[in-house]
Coordinates of C-alpha atoms (C1' of nucleotides) in Angstrom, one line a residue:
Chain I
X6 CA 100.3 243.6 273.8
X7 CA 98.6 240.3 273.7
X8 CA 99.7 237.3 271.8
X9 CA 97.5 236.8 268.6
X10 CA 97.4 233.4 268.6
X11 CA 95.9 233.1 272.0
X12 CA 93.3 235.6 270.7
X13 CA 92.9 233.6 267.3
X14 CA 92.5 230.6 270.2
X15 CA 90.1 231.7 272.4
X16 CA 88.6 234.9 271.2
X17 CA 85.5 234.9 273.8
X18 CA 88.3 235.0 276.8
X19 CA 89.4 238.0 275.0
X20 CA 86.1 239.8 275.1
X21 CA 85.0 238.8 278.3
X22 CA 88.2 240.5 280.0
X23 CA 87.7 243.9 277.8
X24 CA 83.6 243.7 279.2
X25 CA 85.6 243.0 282.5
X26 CA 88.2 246.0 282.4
X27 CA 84.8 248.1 280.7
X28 CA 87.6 248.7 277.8
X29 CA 85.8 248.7 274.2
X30 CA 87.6 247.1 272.3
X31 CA 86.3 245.9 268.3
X32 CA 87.9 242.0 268.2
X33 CA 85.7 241.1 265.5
X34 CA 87.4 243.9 263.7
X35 CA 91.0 242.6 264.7
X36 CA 90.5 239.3 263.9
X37 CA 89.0 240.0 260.2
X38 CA 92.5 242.1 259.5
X39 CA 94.4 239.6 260.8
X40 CA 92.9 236.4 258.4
X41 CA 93.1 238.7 255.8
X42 CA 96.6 239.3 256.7
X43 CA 97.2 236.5 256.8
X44 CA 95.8 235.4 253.3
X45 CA 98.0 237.7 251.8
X46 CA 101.0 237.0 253.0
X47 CA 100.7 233.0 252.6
X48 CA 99.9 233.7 248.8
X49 CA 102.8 235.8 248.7
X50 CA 105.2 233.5 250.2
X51 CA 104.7 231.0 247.7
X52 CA 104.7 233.6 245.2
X53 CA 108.0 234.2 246.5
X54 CA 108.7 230.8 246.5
X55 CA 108.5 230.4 242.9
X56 CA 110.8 233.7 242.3
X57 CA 113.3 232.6 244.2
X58 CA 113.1 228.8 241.8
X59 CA 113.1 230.8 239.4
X60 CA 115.7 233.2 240.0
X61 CA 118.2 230.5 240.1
X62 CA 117.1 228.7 236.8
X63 CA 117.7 232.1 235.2
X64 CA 121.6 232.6 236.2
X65 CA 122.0 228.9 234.6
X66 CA 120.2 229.9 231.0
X67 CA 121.5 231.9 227.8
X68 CA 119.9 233.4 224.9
X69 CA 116.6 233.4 223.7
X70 CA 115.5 230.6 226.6
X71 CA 116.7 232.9 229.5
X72 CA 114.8 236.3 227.7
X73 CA 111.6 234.4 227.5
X74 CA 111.8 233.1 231.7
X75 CA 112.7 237.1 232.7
X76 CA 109.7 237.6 230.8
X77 CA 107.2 235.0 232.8
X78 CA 108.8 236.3 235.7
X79 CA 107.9 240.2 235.3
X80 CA 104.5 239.0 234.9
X81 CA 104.6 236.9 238.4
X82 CA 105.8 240.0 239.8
X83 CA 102.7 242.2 239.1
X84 CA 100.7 239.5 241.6
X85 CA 103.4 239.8 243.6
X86 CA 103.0 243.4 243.7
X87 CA 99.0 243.2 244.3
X88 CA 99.5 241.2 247.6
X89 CA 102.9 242.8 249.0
X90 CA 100.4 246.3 248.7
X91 CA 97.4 244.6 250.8
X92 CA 99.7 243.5 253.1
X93 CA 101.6 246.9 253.4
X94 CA 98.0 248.0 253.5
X95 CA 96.8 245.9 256.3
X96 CA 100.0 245.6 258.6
X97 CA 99.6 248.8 260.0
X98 CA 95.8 248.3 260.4
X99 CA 96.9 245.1 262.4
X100 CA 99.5 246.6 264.9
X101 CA 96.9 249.6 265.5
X102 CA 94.2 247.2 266.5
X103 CA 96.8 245.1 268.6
X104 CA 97.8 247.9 270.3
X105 CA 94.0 248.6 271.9
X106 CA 93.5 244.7 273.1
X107 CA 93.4 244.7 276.7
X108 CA 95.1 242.4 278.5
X109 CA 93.0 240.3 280.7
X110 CA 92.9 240.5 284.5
X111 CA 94.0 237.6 287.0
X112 CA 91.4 235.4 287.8
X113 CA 92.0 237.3 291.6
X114 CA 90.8 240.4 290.8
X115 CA 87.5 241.2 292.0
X116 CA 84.8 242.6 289.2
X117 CA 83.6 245.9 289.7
X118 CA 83.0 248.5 287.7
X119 CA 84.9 251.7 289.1
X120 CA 87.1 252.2 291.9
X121 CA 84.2 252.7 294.3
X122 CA 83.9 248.9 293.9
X123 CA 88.1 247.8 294.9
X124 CA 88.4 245.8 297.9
X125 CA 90.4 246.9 300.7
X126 CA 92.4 244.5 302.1
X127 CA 93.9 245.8 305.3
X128 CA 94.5 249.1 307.4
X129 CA 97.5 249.9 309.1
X130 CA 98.2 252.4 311.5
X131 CA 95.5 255.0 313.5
X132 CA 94.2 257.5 312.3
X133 CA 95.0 260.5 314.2
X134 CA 92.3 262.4 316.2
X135 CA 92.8 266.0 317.1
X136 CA 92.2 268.1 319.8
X137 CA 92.0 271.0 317.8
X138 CA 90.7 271.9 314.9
X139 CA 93.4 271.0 312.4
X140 CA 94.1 273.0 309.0
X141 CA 95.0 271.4 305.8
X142 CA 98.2 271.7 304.5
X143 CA 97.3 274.6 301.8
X144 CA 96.6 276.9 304.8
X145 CA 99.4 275.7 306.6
X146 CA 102.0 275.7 303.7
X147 CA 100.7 279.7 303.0
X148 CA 101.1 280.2 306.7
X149 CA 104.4 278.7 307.1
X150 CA 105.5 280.1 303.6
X151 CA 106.9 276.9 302.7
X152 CA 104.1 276.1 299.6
X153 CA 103.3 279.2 297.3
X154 CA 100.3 277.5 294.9
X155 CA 99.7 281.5 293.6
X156 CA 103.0 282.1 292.0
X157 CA 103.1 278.5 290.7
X158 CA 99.8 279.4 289.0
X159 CA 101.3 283.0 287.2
X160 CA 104.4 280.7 285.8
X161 CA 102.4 277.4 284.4
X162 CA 98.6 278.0 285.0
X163 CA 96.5 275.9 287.3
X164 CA 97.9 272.6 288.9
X165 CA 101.1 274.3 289.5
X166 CA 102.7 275.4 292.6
X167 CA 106.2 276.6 294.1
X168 CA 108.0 274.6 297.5
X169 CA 109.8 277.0 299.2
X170 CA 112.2 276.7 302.2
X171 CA 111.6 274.2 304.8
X172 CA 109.3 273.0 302.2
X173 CA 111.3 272.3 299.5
X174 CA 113.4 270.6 302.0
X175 CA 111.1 268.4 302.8
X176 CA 110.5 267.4 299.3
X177 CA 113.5 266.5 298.9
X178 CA 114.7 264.8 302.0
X179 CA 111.5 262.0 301.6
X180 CA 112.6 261.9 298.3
X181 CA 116.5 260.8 299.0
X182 CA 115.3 258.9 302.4
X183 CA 112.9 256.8 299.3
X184 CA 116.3 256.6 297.7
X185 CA 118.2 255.2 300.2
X186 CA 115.7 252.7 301.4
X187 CA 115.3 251.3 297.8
X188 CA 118.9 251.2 297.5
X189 CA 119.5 249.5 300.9
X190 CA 117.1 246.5 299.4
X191 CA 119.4 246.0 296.4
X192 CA 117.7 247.6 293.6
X193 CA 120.0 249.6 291.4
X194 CA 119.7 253.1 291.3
X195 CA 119.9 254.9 288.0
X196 CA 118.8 258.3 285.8
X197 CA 116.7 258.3 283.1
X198 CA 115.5 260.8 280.5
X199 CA 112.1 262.3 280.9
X200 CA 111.5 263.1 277.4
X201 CA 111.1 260.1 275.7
X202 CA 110.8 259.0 271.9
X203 CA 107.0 257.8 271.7
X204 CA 107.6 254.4 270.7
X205 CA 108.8 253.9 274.7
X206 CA 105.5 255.0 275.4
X207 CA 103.6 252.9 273.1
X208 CA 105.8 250.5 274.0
X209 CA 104.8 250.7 278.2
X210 CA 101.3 250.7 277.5
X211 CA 100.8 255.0 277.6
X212 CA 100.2 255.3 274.3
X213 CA 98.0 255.1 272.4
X214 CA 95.5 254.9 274.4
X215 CA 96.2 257.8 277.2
X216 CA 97.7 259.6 274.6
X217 CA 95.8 262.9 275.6
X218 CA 97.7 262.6 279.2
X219 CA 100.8 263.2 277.6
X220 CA 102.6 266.7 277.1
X221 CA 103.9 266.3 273.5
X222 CA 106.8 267.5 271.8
X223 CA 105.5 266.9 268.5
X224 CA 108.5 268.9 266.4
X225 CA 110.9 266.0 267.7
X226 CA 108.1 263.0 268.2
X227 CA 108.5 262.9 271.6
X228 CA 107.1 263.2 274.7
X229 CA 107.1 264.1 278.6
X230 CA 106.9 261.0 280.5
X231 CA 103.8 260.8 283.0
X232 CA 106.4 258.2 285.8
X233 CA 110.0 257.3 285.4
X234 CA 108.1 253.6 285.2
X235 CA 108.5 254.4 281.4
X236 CA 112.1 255.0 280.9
X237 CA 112.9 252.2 283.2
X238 CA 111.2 249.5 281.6
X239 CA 112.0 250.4 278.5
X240 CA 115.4 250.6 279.3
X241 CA 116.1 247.0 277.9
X242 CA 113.8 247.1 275.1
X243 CA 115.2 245.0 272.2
X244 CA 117.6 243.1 274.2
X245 CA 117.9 239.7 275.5
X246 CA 119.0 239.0 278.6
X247 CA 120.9 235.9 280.6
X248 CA 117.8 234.1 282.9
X249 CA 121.0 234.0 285.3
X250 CA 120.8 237.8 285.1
X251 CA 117.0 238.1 286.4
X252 CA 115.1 239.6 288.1
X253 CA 116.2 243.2 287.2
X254 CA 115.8 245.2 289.9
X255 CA 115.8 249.3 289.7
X256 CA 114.4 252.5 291.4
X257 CA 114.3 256.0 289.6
X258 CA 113.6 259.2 290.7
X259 CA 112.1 261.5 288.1
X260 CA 110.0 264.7 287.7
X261 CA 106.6 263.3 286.2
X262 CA 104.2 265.3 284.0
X263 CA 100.7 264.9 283.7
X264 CA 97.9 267.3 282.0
X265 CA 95.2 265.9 283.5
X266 CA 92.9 265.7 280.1
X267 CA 89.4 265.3 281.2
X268 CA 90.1 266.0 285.2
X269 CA 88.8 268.9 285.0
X270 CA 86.8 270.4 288.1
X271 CA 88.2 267.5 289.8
X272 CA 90.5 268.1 292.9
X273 CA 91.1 271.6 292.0
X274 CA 92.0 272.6 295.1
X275 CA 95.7 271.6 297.1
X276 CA 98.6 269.3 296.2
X277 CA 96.7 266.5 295.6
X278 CA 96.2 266.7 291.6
X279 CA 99.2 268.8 289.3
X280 CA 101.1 269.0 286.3
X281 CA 103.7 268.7 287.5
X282 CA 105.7 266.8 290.7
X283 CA 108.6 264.2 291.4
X284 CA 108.0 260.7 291.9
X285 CA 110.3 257.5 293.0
X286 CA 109.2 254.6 291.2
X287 CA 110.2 250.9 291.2
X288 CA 110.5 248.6 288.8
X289 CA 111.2 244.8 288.2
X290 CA 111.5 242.7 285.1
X291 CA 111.5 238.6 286.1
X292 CA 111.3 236.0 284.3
X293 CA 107.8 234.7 282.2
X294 CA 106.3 233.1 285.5
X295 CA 103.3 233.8 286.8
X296 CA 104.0 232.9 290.5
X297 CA 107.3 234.8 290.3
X298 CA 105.4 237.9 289.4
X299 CA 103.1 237.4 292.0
X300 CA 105.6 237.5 294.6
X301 CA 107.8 240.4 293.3
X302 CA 104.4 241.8 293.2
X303 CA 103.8 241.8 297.4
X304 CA 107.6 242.4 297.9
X305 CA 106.8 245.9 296.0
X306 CA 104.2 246.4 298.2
X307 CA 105.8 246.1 301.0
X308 CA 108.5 248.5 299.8
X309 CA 105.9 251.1 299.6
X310 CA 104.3 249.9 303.7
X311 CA 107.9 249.9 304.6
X312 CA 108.2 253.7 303.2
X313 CA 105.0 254.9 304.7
X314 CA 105.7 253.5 308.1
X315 CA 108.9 255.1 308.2
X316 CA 107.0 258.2 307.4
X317 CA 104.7 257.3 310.4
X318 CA 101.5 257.3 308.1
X319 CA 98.0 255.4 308.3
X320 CA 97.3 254.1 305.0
X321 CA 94.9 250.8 303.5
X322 CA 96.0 248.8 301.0
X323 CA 93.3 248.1 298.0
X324 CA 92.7 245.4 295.8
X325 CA 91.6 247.1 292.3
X326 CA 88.8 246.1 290.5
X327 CA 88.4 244.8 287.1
X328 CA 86.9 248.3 285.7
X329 CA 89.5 250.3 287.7
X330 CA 92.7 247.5 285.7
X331 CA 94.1 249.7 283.2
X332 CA 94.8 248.2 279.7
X333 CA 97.9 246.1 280.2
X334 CA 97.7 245.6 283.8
X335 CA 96.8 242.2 285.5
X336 CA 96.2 243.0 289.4
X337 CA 96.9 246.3 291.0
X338 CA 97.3 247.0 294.5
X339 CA 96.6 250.6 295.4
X340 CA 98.0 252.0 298.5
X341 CA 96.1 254.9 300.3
X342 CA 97.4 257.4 302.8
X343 CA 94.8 258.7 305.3
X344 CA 94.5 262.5 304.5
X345 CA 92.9 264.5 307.2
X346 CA 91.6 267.6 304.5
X347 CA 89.8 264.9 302.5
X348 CA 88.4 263.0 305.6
X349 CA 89.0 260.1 303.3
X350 CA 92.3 257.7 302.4
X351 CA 94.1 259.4 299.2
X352 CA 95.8 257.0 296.4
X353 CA 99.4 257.5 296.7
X354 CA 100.4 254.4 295.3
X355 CA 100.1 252.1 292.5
X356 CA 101.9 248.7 292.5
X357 CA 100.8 246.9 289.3
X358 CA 101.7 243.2 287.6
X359 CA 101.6 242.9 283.3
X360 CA 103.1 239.5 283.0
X361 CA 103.9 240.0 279.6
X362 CA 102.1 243.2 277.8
X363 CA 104.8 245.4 278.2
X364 CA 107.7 243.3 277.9
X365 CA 106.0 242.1 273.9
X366 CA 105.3 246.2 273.2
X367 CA 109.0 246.7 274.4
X368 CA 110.5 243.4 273.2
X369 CA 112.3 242.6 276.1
X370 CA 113.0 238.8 276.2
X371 CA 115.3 236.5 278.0
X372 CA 117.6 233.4 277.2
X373 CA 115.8 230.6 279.7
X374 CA 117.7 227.6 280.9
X375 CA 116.4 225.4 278.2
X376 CA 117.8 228.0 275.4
X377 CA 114.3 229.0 274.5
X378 CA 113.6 232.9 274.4
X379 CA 110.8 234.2 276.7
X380 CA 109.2 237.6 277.2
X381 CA 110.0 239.0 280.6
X382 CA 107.5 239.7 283.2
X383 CA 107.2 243.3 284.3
X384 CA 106.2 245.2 287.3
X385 CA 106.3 248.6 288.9
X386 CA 105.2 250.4 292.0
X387 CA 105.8 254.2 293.6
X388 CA 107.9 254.0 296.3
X389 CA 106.9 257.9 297.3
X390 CA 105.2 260.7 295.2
X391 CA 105.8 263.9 296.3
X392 CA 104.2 266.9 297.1
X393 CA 101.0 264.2 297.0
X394 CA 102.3 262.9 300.3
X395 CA 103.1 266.3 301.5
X396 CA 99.5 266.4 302.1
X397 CA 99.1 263.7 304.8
X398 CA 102.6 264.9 306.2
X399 CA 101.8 268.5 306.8
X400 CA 97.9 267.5 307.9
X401 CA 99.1 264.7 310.2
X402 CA 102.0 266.1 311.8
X403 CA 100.3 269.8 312.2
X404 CA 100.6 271.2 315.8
X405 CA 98.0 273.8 317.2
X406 CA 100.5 276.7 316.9
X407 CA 100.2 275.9 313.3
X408 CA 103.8 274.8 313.1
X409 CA 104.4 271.3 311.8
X410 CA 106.7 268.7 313.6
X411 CA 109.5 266.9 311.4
X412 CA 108.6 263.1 311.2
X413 CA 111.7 261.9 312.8
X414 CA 113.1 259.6 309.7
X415 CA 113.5 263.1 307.4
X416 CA 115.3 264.8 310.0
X417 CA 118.7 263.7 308.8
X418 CA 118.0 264.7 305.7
X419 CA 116.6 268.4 307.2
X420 CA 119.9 269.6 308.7
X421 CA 118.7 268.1 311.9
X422 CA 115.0 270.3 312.0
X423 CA 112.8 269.1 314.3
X424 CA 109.8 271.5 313.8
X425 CA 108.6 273.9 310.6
X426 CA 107.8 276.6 312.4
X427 CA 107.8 279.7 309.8
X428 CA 110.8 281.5 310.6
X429 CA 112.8 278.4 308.4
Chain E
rG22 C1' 124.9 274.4 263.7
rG23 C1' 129.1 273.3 259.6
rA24 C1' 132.3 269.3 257.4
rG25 C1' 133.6 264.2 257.0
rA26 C1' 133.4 258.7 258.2
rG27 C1' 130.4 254.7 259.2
rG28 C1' 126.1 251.1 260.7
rU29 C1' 127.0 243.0 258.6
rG30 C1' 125.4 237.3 263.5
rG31 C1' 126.9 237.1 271.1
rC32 C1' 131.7 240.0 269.7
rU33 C1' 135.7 241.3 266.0
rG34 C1' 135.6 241.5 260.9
rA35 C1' 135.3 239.8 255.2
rG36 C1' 132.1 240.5 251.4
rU37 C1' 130.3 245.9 245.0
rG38 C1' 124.4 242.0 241.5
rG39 C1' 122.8 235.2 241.4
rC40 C1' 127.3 229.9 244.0
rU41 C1' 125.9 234.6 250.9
rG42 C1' 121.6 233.4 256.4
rA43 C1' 126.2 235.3 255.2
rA44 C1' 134.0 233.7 255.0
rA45 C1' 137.5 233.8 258.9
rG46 C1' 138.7 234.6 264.0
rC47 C1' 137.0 235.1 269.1
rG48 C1' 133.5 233.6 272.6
rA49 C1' 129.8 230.0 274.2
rC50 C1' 128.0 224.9 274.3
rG51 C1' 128.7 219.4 273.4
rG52 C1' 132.4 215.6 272.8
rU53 C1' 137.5 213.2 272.4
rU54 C1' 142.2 213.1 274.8
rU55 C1' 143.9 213.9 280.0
rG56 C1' 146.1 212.4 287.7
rC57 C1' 143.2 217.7 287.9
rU58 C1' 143.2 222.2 285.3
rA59 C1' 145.1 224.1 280.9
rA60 C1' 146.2 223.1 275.9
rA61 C1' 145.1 220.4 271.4
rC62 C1' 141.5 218.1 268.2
rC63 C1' 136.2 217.1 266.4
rG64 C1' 131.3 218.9 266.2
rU65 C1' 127.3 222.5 267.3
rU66 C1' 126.2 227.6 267.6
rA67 C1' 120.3 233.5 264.9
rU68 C1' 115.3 235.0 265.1
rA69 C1' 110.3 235.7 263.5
rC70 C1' 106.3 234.1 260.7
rG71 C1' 103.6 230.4 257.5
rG72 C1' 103.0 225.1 256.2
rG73 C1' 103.7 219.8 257.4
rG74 C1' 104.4 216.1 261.1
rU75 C1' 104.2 214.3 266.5
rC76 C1' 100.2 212.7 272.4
rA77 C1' 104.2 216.1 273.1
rU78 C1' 109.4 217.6 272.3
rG79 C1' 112.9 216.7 268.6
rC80 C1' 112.1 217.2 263.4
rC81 C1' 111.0 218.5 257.9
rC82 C1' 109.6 222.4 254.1
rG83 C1' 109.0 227.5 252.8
rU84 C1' 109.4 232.9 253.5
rA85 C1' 111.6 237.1 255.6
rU86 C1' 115.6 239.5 258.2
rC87 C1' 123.2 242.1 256.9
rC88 C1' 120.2 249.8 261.0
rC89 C1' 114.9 251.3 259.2
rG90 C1' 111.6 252.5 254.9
rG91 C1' 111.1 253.0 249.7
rG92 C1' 113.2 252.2 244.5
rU93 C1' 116.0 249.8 240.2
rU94 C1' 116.4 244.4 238.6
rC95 C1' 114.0 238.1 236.5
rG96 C1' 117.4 238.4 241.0
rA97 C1' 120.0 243.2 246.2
rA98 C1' 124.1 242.7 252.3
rU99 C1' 126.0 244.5 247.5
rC100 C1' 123.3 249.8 243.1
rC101 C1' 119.8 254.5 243.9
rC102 C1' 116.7 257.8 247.2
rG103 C1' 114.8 259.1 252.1
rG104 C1' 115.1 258.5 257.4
rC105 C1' 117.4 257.1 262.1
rC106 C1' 121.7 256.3 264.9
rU107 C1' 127.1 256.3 266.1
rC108 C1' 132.0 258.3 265.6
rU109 C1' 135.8 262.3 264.3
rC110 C1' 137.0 267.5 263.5
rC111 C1' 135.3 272.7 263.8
rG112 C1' 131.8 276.2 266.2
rC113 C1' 128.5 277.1 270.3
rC114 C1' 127.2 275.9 275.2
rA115 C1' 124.9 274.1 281.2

RNA sequence: GGAGAGGUGGCUGAGUGGCUGAAAGCGACGGUUUGCUAAACCGUUAUACGGGGUCAUGCCCGUAUCCCGGGUUCGAAUCCCGGCCUCUCCGCCA
């Protein structure tokens, strides 16, 4: 959420950044509610103002004197009436339009208008050539029997899938060594519920717009969250917290849903688009400063680099463009892990900076040294997202038996195994 | 799921129609006293929005807010209705 009186201000920044962010977006629209609004409420105020006067006159009177003021009054309360109904009329027109705004990207972001146009800022690691011809990891997962996409399909349709064995295994042990890592750094660990009321996702930016992403659980107005991002930083909506107290540091692991609305025919085949998989995700509320955020921004970054190079992976960083920015975000840095099936580099991370749109949607503010109260600063990143990095595991660590090799940092968390070789 | 109790400021807790944005206590902050600390004493201690004022901050006026939303009334923390949440007991259950 954007602060209305900067829009009120400066109205034209406003739509250049929703041109920018190709997010339509009917300011004109806004701003018309919100003068009317506005109208109505200061002419009820005074209204009010003279009620309250009045009010107190009446205690002091008696008799004939104090039935005649009750009856002026009843008559200033019809007006009062007229405007307290356009304003309960227009309030709710008002928050729905605030809620589309986008929030304008940082003057760093480069324009473009999809994500063919991001900007990669730097490669790191090589890309592995084979002397074989190498499978992908669909063909090796059925071969080793360690991924079962058929039987995922017969429980929960397409974009569903089973991990079985040494599979499941490894899952979880990149999950935990994602865990530990994160843990190791400081940030707090904690659990959070993945069926949320829908305010926390209006609240993080999901709703309304994305709304169709969401599995819904209409009976009890709630719903599946996408990323544990949304539990997390919702987590102290409605508080204030001590300055002394920030940054706010915490890492969540979480299944995430997704139905893909509007995906489909699009990476239908594999691991690499489902309903349905778990995700540890990062997040950090700071305080309201801009070159704070920025470096809390890199330091999640490099949580995510530090996560893929214990994997052993090749991945580019990405600087997203302005027409690839979702609504509330600022800057995102995508992270890409070189998959061998796609012949390409695969997003399997997101690191994004709001500044303050989430922390106004959730109300999250904080006692600064000066006793003012400020809106935190949010950000959030995936530390790993698995099965999606399964793919570049599996691909990359593939021998020409058609076993796969253990990346050594999962071992520990593997019982020790060393090589998936079928008969796990 | 059944039956009860309850939601007041940073916290505890008064308050059943106007004098209550809200007693009292605690905490916090500022000050006095004081070898230091502690204690004691004095003072301050909500937020949002609108309007005025200022170079700006301080500031001044108004409105709203005692879980949320409606209603009754000239006037609601207080009365009525609906919702949400918490707690206790019983039942069920991973």
């Amino acid at each position: 959420m954007i602060d209305i009186k900067l829009l009120r201000a400066n109205p034209d920044e406003y739509r250049q950044a929703a041109r920018a962010k190709n997010i339509s977006c009917d300011l004109d629209a806004l701003l018309d509610v919100d003068r009317r609004l506005l109208d109505a409420q200061r002419e009820l105020q005074d209204i009010k103002t003279a009620q309250n006067k009045a009010g107190k006159e009446i205690a002091q009177l008696q008799g004939p004197a104090k039935q005649a003021a009750i009856a002026q009054m009843t008559e200033l309360k019809k007006r009062a009436k007229e405007l307290s109904d356009t304003v309960t009329e227009l309030e709710p027109k008002f928050q729905e339009l605030m809620l589309l705004v986008p929030q304008p990207a940082d003057p760093e972001v480069p324009l473009g208008r999809d994500d063919t146009e991001n900007v990669e800022l730097r490669r790191v690691g090589e890309v592995r050539k084979f002397d074989f011809t190498p499978k992908d990891h669909i063909e090796l997962g059925t071969a080793l029997d360690i991924i079962d996409v058929d039987r995922g399909v017969k429980l929960a349709g397409s974009r569903n899938y089973v991990l079985k064995g040494a599979g499941a295994l490894m899952h979880q042990a990149i999950l935990r060594l994602a865990l530990d890592q994160m843990v190791a750094k400081g940030y707090t660990l904690m659990t959070v519920p993945v069926l949320v009321n829908e305010s926390v996702m209006e609240g993080t930016g999901y709703f309304p717009v994305g709304r169709d992403q969401a599995y819904l659980c209409e009976r009890d107005a709630q719903a599946l969250v996408g990323t544990a991002e949304v539990p997390v930083t919702a987590y102290h909506c409605g508080e204030i917290l001590a300055e002394a107290d920030l940054p706010r540091k915490y890492v969540a692991l979480s299944t995430c849903f997704r139905r893909e609305a509007g995906a489909a025919g699009k990476d239908t085949y594999g691991l690499y688009r489902i309903h349905y998989f778990d995700k540890v995700e990062q997040v950090i509320l700071g305080p309201n400063d801009v070159s704070a955020s920025k470096a809390f921004h890199q330091e999640i970054l490099r949580n995510s680099e530090d996560m893929l190079n214990a994997l052993g992976l090749p991945y580019r960083v990405v600087n997203v463009c302005t027409g690839d920015l979702g609504q509330g975000q600022v800057q995102k840095f995508d992270i890409e892990t070189w998959m061998p099936s796609r012949g390409n580099y695969g997003e399997t991370h997101s690191a994004s900076r709001f500044y303050e749109f989430q922390a106004r949607r959730l109300n999250i503010r904080y006692r600064a040294a000066d006793g003012s109260l400020k809106f935190c600063h949010t950000l959030n990143n995936t530390v790993i997202a698995s099965p999606r990095v399964l793919i570049p595991v599996l691909e990359l660590y593939q021998n020409a038996d058609g076993s796969v090799t253990v990346p050594p940092a999962l071992r520990p968390y593997m019982g020790g195994m060393e090589r998936i070789t079928g008969r796990a």
